[in-house]
Amino acid sequence: METIASVLTSTNWSPYAAGIGIGVLSWFSFLISGKPIATSTSFAQTSGMIESMISGEKAKQRPYYKKIKLRINWQWMLVVGVVAGSFLSAIISGDFQVGVWVPSLWASAFGEGALLRVLVALAGGIILGFGARFADGCTSGHGISGTMQLAVSSWISAIFFFIGGILTAHIIYYFIA
Amino acid sequence: MEQKNKVAETSKDEKNLVAKEDKRPLFFGLGFGILFGFLLHKGGVTNYNVIVGQLLLNDFTVLKIMLSAVVTGMIGIYFMKSLGWIELSLKSGSFGMNVIGGLIFGVGFAVLGYCPGTIAGAIGNGYLDAVTGGLAGILLGTWIFAIMYPGLKDGILKKGDLGSITIPRLLKVNDWGVIIPVAGLIILLLFWIERAGF
């Protein structure tokens, strides 16, 4: 018999259950906090905080960091929460990964080398972080929260996220590999 | 002397202000994040294979989650908006920002195999490529953007300004005149994806 406990400890839910859950979560995020769920600005704030720890005032004077404000706020804590929530779900469902450097799909095409995967992840992260700030949003801020508000900027962004992503993934796996 | 006292007083006031600053939003942010991360992991999208599987069009989990979140969220949010309970929070944009930025993001999405939200989830899930190269890369990428921002903000980022507008406002129709067909089309698309066996 399915109990609440067995639902919480199952590894995978139907994607529709997870998606509807995220939709309901965003109702409450608007109602309680007056904000949409979004994540990528927090990474930019973090990079600014790191720069200001190293070089002080210079970072705080950058127009972009002045615009987004280098402080720990609601959204920054939300990203911390995502790490914690995913950890919690992974632990209780026995899916926490130990010592996994190379995802199996990557390994099937490019081998088990951890260094190559980490360097490619670094390069991908740089492009992703830059693009997220260029577009002023990511898969959560534009792709989920913006599109559900029917924002024109978010629908355009989300469509081009997938155009860029689908083309690049095909190049990586069908031309380079 | 008087001046000095005044300065001391204002800095004391500022300190009080900081101390009194409402910390509750931070706890709510953390709470929403925990639930969001929990759902991302349960949905399977803290995993590189699932995300890149979507971009290779072999696995439609990412799209199923996003589209069902969008339909659910859209109906509830516009319902609450019509009751005056909430206000929308729209991002302004431009073709330069959203088309070019979107394409750059997409390239990074495929190379990294995570996005900013799901990489936080992947870190919680223990994936070490996310913890090391992926996280360092995103931080570096946002920093490079911050350095380049003064040169971009009045140029490419302003090209083809869209403002912060919704599709119903753009088409000058009632909100529900867009919500109902969009929800219908998304549900049809999801049925079609299921029937095609994905």
Short mmCIF file of N, CA, C and O in Angstrom, two decimals, chain A residues 147 153-166, chain B residues 98 102-103:
data_model
loop_
_atom_site.label_atom_id
_atom_site.label_comp_id
_atom_site.label_asym_id
_atom_site.label_seq_id
_atom_site.Cartn_x
_atom_site.Cartn_y
_atom_site.Cartn_z
N THR A 147 7.09 32.56 -17.90
CA THR A 147 6.13 32.07 -18.89
C THR A 147 4.75 31.90 -18.24
O THR A 147 3.74 32.17 -18.88
N SER A 153 8.85 38.72 -22.73
CA SER A 153 10.31 38.53 -22.66
C SER A 153 10.65 37.10 -22.24
O SER A 153 11.62 36.52 -22.72
N SER A 154 9.84 36.52 -21.35
CA SER A 154 10.14 35.19 -20.85
C SER A 154 9.83 34.10 -21.87
O SER A 154 10.57 33.12 -21.99
N TRP A 155 8.73 34.26 -22.62
CA TRP A 155 8.43 33.26 -23.66
C TRP A 155 9.51 33.26 -24.73
O TRP A 155 9.96 32.20 -25.17
N ILE A 156 9.97 34.46 -25.11
CA ILE A 156 11.04 34.52 -26.12
C ILE A 156 12.30 33.86 -25.55
O ILE A 156 12.92 33.03 -26.22
N SER A 157 12.66 34.21 -24.33
CA SER A 157 13.86 33.63 -23.72
C SER A 157 13.76 32.11 -23.67
O SER A 157 14.68 31.40 -24.07
N ALA A 158 12.64 31.60 -23.15
CA ALA A 158 12.50 30.15 -22.97
C ALA A 158 12.62 29.43 -24.30
O ALA A 158 13.28 28.38 -24.40
N ILE A 159 12.01 29.99 -25.34
CA ILE A 159 12.09 29.34 -26.66
C ILE A 159 13.54 29.30 -27.13
O ILE A 159 14.03 28.27 -27.60
N PHE A 160 14.27 30.42 -26.95
CA PHE A 160 15.66 30.43 -27.41
C PHE A 160 16.60 29.63 -26.51
O PHE A 160 17.61 29.13 -26.98
N PHE A 161 16.26 29.47 -25.23
CA PHE A 161 17.04 28.55 -24.38
C PHE A 161 17.05 27.17 -25.03
O PHE A 161 18.08 26.50 -25.13
N PHE A 162 15.86 26.72 -25.43
CA PHE A 162 15.74 25.36 -25.96
C PHE A 162 16.29 25.26 -27.38
O PHE A 162 16.88 24.24 -27.73
N ILE A 163 16.13 26.31 -28.20
CA ILE A 163 16.73 26.27 -29.54
C ILE A 163 18.25 26.12 -29.39
O ILE A 163 18.87 25.22 -29.98
N GLY A 164 18.86 26.98 -28.57
CA GLY A 164 20.30 26.92 -28.36
C GLY A 164 20.73 25.59 -27.75
O GLY A 164 21.72 24.99 -28.16
N GLY A 165 19.97 25.13 -26.77
CA GLY A 165 20.32 23.90 -26.06
C GLY A 165 20.19 22.66 -26.93
O GLY A 165 21.06 21.79 -26.93
N ILE A 166 19.09 22.58 -27.69
CA ILE A 166 18.86 21.40 -28.52
C ILE A 166 19.92 21.32 -29.63
O ILE A 166 20.52 20.26 -29.86
N ASN B 98 16.88 38.87 -24.94
CA ASN B 98 16.21 37.59 -24.78
C ASN B 98 16.54 36.59 -25.90
O ASN B 98 16.59 35.40 -25.65
N GLY B 102 19.31 34.31 -24.70
CA GLY B 102 18.67 32.99 -24.66
C GLY B 102 19.50 31.95 -25.39
O GLY B 102 19.68 30.82 -24.90
N LEU B 103 20.02 32.32 -26.56
CA LEU B 103 20.85 31.38 -27.33
C LEU B 103 22.15 31.06 -26.59
O LEU B 103 22.56 29.90 -26.52
#
